[in-house]
Coordinates of C-alpha atoms in Angstrom, one line a residue:
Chain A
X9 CA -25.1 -4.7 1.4
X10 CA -24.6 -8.3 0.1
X11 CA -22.0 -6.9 -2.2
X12 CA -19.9 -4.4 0.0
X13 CA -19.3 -7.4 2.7
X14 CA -18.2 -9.8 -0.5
X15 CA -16.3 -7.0 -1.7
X16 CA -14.5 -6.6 1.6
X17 CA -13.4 -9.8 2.4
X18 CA -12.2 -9.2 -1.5
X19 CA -10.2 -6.7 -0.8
X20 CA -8.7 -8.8 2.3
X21 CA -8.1 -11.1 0.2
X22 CA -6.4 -9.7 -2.4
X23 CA -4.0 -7.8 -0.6
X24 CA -3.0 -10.7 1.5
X25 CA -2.8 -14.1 -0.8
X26 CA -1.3 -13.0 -3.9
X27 CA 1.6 -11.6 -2.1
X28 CA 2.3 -14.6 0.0
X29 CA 1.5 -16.8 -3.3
X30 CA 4.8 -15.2 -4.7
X31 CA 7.1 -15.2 -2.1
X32 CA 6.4 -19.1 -2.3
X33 CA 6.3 -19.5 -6.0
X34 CA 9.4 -17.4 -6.0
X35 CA 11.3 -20.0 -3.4
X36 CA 10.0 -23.5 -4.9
X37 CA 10.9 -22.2 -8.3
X38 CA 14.6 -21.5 -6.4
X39 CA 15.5 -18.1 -7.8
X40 CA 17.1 -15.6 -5.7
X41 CA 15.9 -13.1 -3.3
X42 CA 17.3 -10.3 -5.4
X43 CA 15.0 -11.0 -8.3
X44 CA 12.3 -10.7 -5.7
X45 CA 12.0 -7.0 -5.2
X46 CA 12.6 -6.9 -9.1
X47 CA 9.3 -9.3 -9.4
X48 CA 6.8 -6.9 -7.1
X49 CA 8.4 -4.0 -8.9
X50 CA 6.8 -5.2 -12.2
X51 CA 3.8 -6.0 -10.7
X52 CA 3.4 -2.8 -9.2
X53 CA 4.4 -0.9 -12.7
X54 CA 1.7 -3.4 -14.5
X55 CA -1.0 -2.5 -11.7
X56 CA -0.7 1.2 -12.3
X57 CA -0.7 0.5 -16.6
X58 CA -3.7 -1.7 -16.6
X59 CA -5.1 0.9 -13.8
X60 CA -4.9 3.6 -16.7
X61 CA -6.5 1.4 -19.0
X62 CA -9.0 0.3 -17.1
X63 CA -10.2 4.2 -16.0
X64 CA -10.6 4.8 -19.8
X65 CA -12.4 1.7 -20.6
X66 CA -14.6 2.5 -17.3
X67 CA -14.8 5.8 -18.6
X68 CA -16.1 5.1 -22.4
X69 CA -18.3 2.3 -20.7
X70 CA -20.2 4.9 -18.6
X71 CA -21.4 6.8 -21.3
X72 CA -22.1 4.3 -23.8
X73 CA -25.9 3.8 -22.8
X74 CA -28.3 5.2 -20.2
X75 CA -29.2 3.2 -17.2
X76 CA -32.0 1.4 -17.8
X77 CA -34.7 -0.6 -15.7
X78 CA -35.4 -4.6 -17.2
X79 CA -37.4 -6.1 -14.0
X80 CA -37.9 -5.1 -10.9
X81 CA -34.6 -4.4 -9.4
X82 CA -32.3 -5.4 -12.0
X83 CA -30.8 -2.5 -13.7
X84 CA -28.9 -2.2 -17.2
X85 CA -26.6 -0.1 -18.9
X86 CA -25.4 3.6 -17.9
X87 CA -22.9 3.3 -14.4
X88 CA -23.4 -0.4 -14.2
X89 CA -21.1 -1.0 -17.6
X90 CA -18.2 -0.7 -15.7
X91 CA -19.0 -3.4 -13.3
X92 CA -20.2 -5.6 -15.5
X93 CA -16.9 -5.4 -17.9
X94 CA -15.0 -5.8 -14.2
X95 CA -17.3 -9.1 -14.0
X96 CA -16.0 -10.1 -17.2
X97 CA -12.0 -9.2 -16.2
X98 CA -12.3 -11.2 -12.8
X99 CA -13.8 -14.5 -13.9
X100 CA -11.6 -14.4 -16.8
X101 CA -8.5 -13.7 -14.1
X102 CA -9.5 -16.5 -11.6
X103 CA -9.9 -19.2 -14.6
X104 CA -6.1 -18.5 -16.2
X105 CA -4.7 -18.5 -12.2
X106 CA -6.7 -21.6 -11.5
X107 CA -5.4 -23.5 -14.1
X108 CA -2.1 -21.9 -15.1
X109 CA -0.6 -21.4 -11.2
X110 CA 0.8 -24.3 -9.4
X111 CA -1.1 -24.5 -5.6
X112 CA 1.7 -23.9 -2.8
X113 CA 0.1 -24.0 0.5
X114 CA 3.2 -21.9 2.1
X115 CA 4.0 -24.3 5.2
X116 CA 6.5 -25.4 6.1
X117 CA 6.1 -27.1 9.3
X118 CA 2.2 -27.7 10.1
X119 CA 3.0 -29.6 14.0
X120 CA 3.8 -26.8 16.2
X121 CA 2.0 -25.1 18.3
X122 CA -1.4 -26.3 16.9
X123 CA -3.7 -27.1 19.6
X124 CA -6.4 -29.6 17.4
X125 CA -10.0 -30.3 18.6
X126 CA -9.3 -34.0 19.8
X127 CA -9.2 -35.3 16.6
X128 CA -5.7 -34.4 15.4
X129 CA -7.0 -31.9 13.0
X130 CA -6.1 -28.0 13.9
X131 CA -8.6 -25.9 14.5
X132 CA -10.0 -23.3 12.2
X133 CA -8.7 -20.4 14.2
X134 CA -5.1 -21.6 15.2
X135 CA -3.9 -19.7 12.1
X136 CA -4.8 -16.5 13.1
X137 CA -3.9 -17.4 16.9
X138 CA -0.5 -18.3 16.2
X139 CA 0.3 -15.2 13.8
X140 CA -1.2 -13.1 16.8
X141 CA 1.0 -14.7 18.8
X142 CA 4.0 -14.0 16.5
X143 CA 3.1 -10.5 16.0
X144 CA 3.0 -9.9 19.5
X145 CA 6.0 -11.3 20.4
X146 CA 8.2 -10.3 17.8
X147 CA 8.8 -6.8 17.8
X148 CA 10.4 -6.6 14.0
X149 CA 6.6 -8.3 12.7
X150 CA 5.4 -5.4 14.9
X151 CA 7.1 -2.9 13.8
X152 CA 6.5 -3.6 10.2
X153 CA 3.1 -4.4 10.3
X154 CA 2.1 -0.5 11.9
X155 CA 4.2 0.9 9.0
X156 CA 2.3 -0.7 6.8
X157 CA -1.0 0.3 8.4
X158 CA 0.1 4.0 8.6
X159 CA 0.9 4.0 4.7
X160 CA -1.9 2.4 3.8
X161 CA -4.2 4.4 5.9
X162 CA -2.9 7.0 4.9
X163 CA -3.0 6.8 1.2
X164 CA -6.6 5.6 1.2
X165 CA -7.5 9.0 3.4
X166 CA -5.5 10.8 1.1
X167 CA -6.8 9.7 -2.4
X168 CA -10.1 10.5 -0.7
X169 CA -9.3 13.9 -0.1
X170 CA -7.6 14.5 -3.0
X171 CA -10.1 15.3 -4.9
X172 CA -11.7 17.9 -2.4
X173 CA -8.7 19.8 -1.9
X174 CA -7.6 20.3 -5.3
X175 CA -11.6 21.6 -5.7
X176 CA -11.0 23.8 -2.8
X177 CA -7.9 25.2 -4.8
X178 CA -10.0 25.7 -7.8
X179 CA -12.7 27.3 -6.0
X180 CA -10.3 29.7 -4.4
X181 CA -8.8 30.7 -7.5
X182 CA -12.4 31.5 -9.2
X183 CA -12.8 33.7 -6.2
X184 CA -9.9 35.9 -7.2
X185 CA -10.6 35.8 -10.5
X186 CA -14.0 37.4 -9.8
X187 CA -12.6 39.5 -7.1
X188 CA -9.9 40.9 -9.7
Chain B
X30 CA -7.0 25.7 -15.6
X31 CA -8.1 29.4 -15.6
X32 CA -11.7 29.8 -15.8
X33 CA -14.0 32.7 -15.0
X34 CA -17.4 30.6 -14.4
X35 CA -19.0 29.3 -11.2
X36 CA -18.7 25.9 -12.0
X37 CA -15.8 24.4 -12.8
X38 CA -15.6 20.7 -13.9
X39 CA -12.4 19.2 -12.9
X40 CA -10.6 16.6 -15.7
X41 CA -10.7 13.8 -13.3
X42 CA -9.3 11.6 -16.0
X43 CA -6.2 13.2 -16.3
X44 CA -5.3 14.0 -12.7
X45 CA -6.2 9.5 -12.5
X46 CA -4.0 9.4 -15.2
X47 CA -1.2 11.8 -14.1
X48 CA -1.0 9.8 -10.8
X49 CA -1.2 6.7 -12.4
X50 CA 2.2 7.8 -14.1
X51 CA 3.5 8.9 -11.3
X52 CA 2.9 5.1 -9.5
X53 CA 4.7 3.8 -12.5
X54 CA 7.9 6.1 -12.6
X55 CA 8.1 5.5 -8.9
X56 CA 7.9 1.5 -9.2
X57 CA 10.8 2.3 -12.0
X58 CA 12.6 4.3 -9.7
X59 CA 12.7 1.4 -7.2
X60 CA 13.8 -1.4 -9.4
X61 CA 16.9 1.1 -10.1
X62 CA 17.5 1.7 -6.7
X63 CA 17.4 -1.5 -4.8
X64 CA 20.5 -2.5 -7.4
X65 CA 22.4 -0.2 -4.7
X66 CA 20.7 -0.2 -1.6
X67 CA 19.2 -2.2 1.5
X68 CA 15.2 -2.3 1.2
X69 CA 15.4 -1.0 4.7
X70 CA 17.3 1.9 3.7
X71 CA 15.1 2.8 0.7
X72 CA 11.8 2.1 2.9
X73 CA 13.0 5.1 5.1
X74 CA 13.6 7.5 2.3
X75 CA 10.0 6.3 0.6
X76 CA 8.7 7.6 4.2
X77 CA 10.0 10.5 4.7
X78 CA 9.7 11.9 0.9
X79 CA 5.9 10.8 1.7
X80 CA 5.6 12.9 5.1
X81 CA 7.3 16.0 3.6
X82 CA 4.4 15.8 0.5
X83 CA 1.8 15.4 2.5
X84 CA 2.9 18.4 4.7
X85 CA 3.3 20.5 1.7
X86 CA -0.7 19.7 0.2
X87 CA -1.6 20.2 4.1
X88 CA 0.3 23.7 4.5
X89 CA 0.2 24.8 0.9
X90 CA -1.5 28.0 -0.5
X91 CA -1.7 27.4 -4.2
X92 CA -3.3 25.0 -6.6
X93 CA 0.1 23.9 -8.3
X94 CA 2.2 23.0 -5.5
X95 CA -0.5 20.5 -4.1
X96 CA -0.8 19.2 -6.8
X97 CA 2.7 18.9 -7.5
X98 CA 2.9 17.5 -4.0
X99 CA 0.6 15.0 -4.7
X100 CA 2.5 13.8 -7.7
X101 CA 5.2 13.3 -5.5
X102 CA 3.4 11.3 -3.0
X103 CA 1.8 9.2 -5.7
X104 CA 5.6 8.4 -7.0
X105 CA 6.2 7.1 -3.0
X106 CA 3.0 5.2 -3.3
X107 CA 4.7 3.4 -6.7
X108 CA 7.7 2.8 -4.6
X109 CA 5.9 1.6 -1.1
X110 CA 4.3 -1.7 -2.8
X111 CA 7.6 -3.4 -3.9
X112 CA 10.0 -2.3 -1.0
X113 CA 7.4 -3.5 1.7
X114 CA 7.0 -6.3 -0.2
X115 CA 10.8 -7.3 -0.3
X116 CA 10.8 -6.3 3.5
X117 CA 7.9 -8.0 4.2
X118 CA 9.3 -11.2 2.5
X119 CA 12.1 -11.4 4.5
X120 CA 11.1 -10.2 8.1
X121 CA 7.7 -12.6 8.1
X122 CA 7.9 -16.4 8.7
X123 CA 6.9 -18.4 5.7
X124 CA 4.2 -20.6 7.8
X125 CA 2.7 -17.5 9.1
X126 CA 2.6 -15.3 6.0
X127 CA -1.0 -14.7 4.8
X128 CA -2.3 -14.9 8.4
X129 CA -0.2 -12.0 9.6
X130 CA -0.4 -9.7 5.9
X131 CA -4.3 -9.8 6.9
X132 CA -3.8 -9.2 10.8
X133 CA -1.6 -5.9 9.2
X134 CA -5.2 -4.5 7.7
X135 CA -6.5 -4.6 11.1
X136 CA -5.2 -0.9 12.1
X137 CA -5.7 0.3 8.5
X138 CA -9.3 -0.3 8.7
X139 CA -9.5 1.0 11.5
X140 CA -7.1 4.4 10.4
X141 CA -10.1 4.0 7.5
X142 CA -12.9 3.9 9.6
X143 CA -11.7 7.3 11.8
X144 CA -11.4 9.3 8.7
X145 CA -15.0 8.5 7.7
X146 CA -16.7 8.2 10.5
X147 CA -14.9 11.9 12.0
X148 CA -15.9 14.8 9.5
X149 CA -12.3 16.8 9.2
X150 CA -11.8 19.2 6.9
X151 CA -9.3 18.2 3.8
X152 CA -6.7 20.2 5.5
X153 CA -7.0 18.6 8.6
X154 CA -7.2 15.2 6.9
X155 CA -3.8 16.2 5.6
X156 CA -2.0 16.9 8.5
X157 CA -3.4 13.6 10.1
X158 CA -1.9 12.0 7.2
X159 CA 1.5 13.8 7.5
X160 CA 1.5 12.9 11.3
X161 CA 1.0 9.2 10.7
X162 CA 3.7 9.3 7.6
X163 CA 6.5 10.6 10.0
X164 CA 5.7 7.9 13.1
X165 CA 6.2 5.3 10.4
X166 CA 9.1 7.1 9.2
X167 CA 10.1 7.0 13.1
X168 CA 9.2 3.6 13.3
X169 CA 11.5 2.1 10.1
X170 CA 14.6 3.7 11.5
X171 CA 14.0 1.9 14.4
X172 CA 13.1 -1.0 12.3
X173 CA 16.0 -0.7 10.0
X174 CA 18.6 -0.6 12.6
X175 CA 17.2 -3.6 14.3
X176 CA 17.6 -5.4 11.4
X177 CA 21.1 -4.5 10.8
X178 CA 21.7 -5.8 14.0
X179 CA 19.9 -8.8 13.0
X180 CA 22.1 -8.8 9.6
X181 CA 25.3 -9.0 11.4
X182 CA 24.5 -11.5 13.8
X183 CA 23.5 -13.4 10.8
X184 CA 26.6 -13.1 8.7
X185 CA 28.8 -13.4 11.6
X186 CA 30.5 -12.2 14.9
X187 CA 31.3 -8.4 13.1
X188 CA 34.8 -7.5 14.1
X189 CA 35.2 -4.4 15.8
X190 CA 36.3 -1.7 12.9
X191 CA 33.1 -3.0 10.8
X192 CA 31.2 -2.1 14.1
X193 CA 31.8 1.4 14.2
X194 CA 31.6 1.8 10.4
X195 CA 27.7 0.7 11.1
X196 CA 27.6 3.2 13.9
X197 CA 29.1 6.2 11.5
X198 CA 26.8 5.0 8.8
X199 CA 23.6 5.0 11.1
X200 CA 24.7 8.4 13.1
X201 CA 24.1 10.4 9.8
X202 CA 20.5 9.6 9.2
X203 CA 19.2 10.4 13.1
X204 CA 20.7 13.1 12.6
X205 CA 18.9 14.5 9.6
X206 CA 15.5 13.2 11.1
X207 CA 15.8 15.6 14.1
X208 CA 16.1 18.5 12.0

C-alpha cells in the first residue's frame, strides 16, 4: 500500500515538474519559443526509445531467475528483477539531475496575492489556492486543462483495454476457424 | 496470427514495441509539422485523428483494423506530449506553472477512477473514449480561436481585410467538424 501512495504522488510528480522545469531552463538559458516544441519533441521520441528498451530489459529480467523467498517477507528474483533494475535507473536519474541541472524555482513575482500566516511567510496552500483561482477564472487555463484530462484519460483507459480487445479479436477468429 | 488451438498467447512484446514505434514516428511527425503550423492548429487535427481511431477499434469487426486503429492512435499519443506541451507553455502563467499541470490531473484521475471502478465492456470502454476524444476536439476549436483572438490583440489592432482572412480561414474547419 506504502508503495502505490509513493508511487502516486510519483507519478504527480513526474508529469508536473519536469515539464515546468523546462519551460524555465528553456527561458533563463534565453533561446526561443520555437526551439521549444522542438525540445519536448525529442523528449517525447527519447521516452518512447528508452520505453522499448526498457520492455526488453524488463522482459529478459523476468525470466532470468525464479522468485525466491530470503526472510520473511522479502522476496528475490523472478517478477521483482524489473523493479529492482528500475531502482537502479531512478537513483542513478535523480543523482545526474541533482548535480548536473541548475535549480530554477519558476517565479517570477512571489508578493501577490499571498495571504501569509502573520509572519510574512506564505502559507503552504496558497500555491494551489491561487492556481485554483487562475484556473477558474481564466477560461483559456480551463479550457486547456480539460483537454488535457480527456486525452490523458483516455489513453490510460485505452492502453488498458487494448489488450482485451485485441484478445477478444483473436478469440473470435479461433471461433471461426473451428466453426470452418 | 492464424492459429487453430484454444489458447492463444498473444506477442505482447511486439504489439509494446509496434506502439512504441508508432509514439516515435508520431513525435517525428510533429517536429516536421510545427515548422508550418500554429500548435493550436495541429492540437486539433491530433484530436480529431484520435476520436476517428478510437471509433474505428470501438465499431470495428476484424482483428486488423483495430489494430491498425490503434497504431494510429498511438502515433496521436506521440504527437499529443509535445504540442500540449508548446500550448501549455504558452497559455499557463510562469508563477503558476507546476501548481496548475497538477490541478490538470485532477479530472484524469478521476476519468481513471470511473473506468475501474464501472465494469464496461472493451467496447463500451471504446466508445467512452471516442466520446471524450471529440468534446476535447470540441473544446480546442473553441480554444484555438480564442487564442487567435488573443494573438491579434497581441500583435496589434488587425486591420479590417486581415480580419476576414481569419474569419475565411476559421469557417473551413467548423465546417468539416459538423460533418
Amino acid at each position: 500500500m506504502l508503495g502505490r501512495l509513493l508511487g502516486g504522488i510519483a507519478t504527480s510528480l513526474l508529469f508536473s515538474v519536469f515539464e515546468a522545469w523546462l519551460i524555465r531552463a528553456h527561458s533563463n538559458a534565453n533561446i526561443s519559443k520555437q526551439l521549444l516544441a522542438k525540445s519536448f519533441s525529442t523528449a517525447a521520441y527519447g521516452n518512447s526509445i528508452v520505453a522499448i528498451i526498457a520492455g526488453l530489459i524488463a522482459n529478459k529480467a523476468a525470466s532470468y531467475n525464479e522468485m525466491k523467498q530470503i526472510t520473511g517477507i522479502v522476496y528475490k528474483g523472478g517478477f521483482l528483477n524489473p523493479f529492482d533494475i528500475a531502482l537502479v535507473a531512478l537513483v542513478a536519474c535523480g543523482m545526474l539531475a541533482a548535480t548536473l541541472w541548475d535549480e530554477n524555482f519558476g517565479h517570477t513575482n512571489t508578493t501577490s496575492q499571498s495571504s501569509d500566516d502573520g509572519r510574512g511567510q506564505p502559507n503552504w496552500y496558497d500555491g494551489l489556492k491561487n492556481a485554483f483561482i487562475a484556473t477558474t477564472r481564466s477560461r483559456d487555463i480551463l479550457l486547456c486543462g480539460l483537454i488535457s484530462s480527456f486525452f490523458e484519460g483516455s489513453m490510460v483507459s485505452g492502453c488498458r483495454s487494448c489488450s482485451r480487445i485485441i484478445c477478444a479479436f483473436l478469440d473470435l477468429r479461433v471461433y471461426f476457424h473451428s466453426c470452418l | 496470427m492464424e492459429t487453430k488451438g484454444t489458447d492463444v498467447k498473444l506477442p505482447f512484446g511486439v504489439i509494446f514495441s509496434t506502439f512504441m514505434v508508432c509514439c516515435m514516428a508520431g513525435s517525428s511527425f510533429f517536429s516536421i509539422l510545427i515548422q508550418k503550423n500554429k500548435a493550436q492548429v495541429i492540437a486539433v487535427g491530433v484530436l480529431g485523428v484520435a476520436a476517428a481511431s478510437m471509433a474505428i477499434v470501438a465499431f470495428s469487426s476484424s482483428g486488423d483494423v483495430a489494430f491498425a486503429a490503434m497504431n494510429l492512435f498511438e502515433m496521436c499519443v506521440g504527437m499529443y506530449f509535445p504540442v500540449m506541451g508548446t500550448m501549455k507553455g504558452s497559455i499557463v502563467p510562469e508563477d503558476k506553472r507546476a501548481a496548475i499541470y497538477n490541478l490538470y490531473r485532477i479530472p484524469l484521475n478521476f476519468i481513471v477512477l470511473f473506468s475501474l471502478l464501472t465494469d464496461l465492456t472493451p467496447k463500451q470502454s471504446f466508445q467512452l473514449n471516442c466520446g471524450m476524444l471529440t468534446v476535447a476536439t470540441i473544446l480546442q476549436i473553441m480554444l484555438m480561436k480564442r487564442r487567435s483572438l488573443h494573438d491579434e490583440q497581441e500583435d496589434g489592432v488587425p486591420s479590417k481585410v486581415e480580419h476576414q482572412d481569419n474569419e475565411q480561414e476559421i469557417a473551413p474547419l467548423t465546417n468539416d467538424s459538423e460533418v
